[in-house]
mmCIF file with all atom_site columns, C-alpha atoms in Angstrom:
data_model
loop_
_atom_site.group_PDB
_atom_site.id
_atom_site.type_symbol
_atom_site.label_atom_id
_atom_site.label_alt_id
_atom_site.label_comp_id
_atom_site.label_asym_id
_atom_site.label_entity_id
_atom_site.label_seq_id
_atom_site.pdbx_PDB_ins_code
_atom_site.Cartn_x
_atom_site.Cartn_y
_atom_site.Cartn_z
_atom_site.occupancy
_atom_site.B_iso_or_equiv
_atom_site.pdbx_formal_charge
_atom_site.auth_seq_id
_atom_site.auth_comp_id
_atom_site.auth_asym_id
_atom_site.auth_atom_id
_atom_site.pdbx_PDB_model_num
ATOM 1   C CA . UNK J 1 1   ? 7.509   24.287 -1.085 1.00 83.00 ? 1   UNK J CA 1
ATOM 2   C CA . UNK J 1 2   ? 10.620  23.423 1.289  1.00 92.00 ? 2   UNK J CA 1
ATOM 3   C CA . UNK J 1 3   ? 10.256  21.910 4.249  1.00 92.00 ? 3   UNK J CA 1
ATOM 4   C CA . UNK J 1 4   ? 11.522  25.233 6.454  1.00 93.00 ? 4   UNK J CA 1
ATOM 5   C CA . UNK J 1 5   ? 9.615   27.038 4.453  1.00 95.00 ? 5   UNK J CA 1
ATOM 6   C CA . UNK J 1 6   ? 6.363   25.411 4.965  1.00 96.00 ? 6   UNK J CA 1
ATOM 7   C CA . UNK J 1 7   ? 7.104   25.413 8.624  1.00 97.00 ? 7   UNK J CA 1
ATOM 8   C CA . UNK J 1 8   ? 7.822   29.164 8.298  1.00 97.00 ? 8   UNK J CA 1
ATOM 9   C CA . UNK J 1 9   ? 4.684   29.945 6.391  1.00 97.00 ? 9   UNK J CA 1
ATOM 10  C CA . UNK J 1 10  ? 2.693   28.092 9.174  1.00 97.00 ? 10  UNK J CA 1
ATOM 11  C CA . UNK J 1 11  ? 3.944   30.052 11.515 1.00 97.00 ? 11  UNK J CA 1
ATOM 12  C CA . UNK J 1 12  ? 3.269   33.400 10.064 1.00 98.00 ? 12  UNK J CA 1
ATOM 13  C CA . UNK J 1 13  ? -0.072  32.131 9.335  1.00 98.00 ? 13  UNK J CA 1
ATOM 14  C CA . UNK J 1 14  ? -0.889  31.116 12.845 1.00 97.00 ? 14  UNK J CA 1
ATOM 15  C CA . UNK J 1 15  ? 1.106   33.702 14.445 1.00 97.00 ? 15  UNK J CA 1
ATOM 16  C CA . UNK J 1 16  ? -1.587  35.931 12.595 1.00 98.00 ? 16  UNK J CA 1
ATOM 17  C CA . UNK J 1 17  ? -4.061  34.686 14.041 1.00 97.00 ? 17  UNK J CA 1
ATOM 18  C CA . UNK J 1 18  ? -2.998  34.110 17.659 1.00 95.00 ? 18  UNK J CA 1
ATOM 19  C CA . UNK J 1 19  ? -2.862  30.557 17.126 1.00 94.00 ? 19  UNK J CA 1
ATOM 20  C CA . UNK J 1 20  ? 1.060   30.612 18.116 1.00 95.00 ? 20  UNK J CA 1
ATOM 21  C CA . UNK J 1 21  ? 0.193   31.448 21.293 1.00 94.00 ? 21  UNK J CA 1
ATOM 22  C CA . UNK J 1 22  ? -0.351  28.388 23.235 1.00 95.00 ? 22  UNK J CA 1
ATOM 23  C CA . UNK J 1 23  ? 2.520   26.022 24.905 1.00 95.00 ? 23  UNK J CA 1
ATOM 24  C CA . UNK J 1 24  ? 3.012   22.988 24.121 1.00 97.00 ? 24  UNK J CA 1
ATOM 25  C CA . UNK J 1 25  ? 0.733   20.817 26.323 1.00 97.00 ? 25  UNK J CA 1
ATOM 26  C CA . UNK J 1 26  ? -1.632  22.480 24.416 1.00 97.00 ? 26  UNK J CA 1
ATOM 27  C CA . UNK J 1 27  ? -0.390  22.217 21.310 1.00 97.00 ? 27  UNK J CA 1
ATOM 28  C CA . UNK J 1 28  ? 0.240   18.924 21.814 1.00 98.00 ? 28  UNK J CA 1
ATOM 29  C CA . UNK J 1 29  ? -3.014  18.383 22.207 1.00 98.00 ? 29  UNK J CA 1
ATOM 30  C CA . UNK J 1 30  ? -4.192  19.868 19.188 1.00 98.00 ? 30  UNK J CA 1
ATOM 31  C CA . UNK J 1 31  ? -2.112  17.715 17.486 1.00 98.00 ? 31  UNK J CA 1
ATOM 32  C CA . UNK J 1 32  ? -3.661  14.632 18.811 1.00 98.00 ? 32  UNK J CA 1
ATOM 33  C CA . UNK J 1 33  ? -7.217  16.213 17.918 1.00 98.00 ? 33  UNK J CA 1
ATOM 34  C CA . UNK J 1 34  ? -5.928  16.152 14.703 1.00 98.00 ? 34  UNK J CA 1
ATOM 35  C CA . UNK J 1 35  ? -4.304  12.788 14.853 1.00 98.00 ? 35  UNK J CA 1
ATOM 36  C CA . UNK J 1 36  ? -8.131  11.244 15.918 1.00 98.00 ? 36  UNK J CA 1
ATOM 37  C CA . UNK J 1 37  ? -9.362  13.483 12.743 1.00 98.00 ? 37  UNK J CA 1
ATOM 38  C CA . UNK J 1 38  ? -6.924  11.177 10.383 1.00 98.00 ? 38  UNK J CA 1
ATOM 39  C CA . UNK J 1 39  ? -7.593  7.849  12.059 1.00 98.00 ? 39  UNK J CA 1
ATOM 40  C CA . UNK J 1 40  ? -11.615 8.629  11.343 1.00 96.00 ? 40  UNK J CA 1
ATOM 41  C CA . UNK J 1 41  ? -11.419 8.996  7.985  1.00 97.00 ? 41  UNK J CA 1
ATOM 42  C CA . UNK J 1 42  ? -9.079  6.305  7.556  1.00 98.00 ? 42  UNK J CA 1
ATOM 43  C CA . UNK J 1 43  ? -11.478 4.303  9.156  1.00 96.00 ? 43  UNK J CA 1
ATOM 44  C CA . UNK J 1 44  ? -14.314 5.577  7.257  1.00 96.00 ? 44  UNK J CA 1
ATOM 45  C CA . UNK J 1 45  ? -12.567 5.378  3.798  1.00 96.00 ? 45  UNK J CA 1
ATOM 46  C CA . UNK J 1 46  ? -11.478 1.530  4.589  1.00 96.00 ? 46  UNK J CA 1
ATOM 47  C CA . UNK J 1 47  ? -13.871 0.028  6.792  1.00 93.00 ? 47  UNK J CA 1
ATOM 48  C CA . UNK J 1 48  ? -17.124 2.922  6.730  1.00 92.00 ? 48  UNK J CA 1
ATOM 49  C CA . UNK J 1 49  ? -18.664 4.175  9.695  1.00 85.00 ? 49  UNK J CA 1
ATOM 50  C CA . UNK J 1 50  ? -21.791 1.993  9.829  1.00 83.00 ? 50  UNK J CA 1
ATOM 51  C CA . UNK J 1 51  ? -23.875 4.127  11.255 1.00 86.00 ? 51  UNK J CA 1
ATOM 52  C CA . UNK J 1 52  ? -27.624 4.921  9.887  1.00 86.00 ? 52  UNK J CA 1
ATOM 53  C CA . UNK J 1 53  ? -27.549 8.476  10.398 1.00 88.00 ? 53  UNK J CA 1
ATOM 54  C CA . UNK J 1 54  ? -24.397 9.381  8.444  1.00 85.00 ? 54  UNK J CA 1
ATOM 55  C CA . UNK J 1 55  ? -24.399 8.927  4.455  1.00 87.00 ? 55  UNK J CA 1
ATOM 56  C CA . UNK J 1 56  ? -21.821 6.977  2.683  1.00 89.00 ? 56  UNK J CA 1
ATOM 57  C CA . UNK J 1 57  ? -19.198 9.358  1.594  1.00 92.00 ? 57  UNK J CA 1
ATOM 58  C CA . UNK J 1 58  ? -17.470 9.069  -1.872 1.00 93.00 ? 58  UNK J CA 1
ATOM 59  C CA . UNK J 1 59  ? -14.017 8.006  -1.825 1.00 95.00 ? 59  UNK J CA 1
ATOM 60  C CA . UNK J 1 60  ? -12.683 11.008 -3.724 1.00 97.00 ? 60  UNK J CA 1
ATOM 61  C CA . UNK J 1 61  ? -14.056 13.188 -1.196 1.00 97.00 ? 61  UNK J CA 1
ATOM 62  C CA . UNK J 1 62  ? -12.740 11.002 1.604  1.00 97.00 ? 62  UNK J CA 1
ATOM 63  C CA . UNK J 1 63  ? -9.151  11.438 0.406  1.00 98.00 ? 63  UNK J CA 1
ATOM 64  C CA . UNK J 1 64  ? -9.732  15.435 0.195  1.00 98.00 ? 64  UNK J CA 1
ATOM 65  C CA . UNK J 1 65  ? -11.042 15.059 3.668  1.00 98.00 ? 65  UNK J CA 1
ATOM 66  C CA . UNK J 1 66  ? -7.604  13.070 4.972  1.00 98.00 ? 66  UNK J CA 1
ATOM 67  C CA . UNK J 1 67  ? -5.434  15.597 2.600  1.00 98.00 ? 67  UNK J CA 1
ATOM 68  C CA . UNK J 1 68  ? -6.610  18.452 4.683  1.00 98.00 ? 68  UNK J CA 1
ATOM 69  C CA . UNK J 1 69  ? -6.588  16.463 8.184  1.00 98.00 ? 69  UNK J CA 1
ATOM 70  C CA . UNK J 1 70  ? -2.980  15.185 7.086  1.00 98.00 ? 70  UNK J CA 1
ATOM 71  C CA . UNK J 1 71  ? -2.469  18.964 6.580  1.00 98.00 ? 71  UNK J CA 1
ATOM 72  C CA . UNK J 1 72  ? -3.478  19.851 9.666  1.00 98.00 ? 72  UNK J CA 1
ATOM 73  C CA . UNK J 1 73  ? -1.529  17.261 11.953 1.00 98.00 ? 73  UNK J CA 1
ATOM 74  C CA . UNK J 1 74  ? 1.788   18.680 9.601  1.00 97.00 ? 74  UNK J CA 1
ATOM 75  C CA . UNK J 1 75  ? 0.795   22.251 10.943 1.00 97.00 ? 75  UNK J CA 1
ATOM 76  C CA . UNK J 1 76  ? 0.781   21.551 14.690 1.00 98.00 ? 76  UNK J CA 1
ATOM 77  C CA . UNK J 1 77  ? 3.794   19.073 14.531 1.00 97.00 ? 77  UNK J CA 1
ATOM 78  C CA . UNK J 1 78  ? 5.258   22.347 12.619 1.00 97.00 ? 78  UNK J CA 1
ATOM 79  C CA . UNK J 1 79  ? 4.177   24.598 15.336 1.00 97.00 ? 79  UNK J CA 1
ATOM 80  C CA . UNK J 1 80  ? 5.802   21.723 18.042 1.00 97.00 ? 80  UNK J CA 1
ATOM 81  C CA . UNK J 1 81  ? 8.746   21.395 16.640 1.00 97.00 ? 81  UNK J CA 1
ATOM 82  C CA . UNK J 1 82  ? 9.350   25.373 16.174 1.00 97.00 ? 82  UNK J CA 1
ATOM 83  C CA . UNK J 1 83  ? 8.685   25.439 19.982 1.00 97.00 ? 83  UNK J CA 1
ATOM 84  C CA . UNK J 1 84  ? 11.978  23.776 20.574 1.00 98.00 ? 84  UNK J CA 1
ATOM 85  C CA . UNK J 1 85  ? 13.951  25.033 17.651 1.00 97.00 ? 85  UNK J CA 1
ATOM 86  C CA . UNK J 1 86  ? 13.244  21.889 15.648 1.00 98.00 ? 86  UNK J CA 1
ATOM 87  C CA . UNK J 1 87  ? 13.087  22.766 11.657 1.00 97.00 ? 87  UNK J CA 1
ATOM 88  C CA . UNK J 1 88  ? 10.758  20.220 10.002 1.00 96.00 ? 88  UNK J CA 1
ATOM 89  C CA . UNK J 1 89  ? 14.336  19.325 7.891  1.00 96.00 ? 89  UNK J CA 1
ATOM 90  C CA . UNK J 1 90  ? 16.134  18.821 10.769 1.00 97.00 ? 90  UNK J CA 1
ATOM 91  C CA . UNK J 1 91  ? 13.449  16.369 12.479 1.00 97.00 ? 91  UNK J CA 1
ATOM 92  C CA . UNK J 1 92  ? 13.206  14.449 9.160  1.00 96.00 ? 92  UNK J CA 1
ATOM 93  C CA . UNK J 1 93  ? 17.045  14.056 8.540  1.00 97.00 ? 93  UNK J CA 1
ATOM 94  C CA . UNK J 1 94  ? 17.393  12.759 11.948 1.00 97.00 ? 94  UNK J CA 1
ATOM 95  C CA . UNK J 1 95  ? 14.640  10.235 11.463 1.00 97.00 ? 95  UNK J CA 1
ATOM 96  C CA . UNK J 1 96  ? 16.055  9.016  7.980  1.00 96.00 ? 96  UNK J CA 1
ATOM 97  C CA . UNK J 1 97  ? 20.111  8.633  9.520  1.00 97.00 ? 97  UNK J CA 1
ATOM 98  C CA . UNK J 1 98  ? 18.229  6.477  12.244 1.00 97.00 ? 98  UNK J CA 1
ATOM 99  C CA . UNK J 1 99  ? 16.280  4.749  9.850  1.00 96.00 ? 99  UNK J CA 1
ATOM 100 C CA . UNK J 1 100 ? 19.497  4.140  7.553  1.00 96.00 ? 100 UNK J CA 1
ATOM 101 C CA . UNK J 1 101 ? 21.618  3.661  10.415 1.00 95.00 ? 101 UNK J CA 1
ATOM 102 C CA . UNK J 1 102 ? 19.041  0.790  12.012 1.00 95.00 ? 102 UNK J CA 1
ATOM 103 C CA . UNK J 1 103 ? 18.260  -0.786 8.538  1.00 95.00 ? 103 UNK J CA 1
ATOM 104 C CA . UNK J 1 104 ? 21.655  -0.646 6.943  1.00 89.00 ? 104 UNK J CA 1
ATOM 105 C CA . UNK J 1 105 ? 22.235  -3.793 5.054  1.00 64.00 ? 105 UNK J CA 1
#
């Protein structure tokens, strides 16, 4: 799937749902939720958790875990961007030409 059309998918799925209906303070909060969700399992798949009341989860199931939290940070920062026109190919062209521009040997 395309970029745009990933982005456009998310928002018919949300929009669905109600989910479209927040601004973005909120939404930018959601996407920080999510952020926290990423840097958890991160954590736990590199380092554990160390604590006695959780088990030790398998990494295979850890990385299914971080696929979907991944996922869900690329939904809101869909839903973001779509707040102010941004396309998802748009966003990432202008980070790569900055990228090039900054790095260009």
């Amino acid at each position: 799937m395309e970029l745009n059309d990933a982005q456009e998918w998310i928002k018919r799925f949300y929009g669905e749902r109600g989910w479209t209906d927040y601004g973005p303070f909120i939404r930018v909060g959601f996407l920080m939720e999510e952020a926290g969700e990423v840097a958890r399992v991160v954590r736990t798949y590199e380092i554990g958790r160390g604590r006695p009341d959780e088990a030790d989860q398998p990494k295979a199931e850890l990385r299914r875990e971080l696929v979907g939290e991944i996922g869900d940070v690329l939904g809101n920062l869909a839903l973001l961007a779509g707040l102010y026109g941004i396309t998802l190919e748009e966003a990432f062209d202008a980070h790569r030409q900055k990228l090039l521009k900054r790095f260009e040997e």
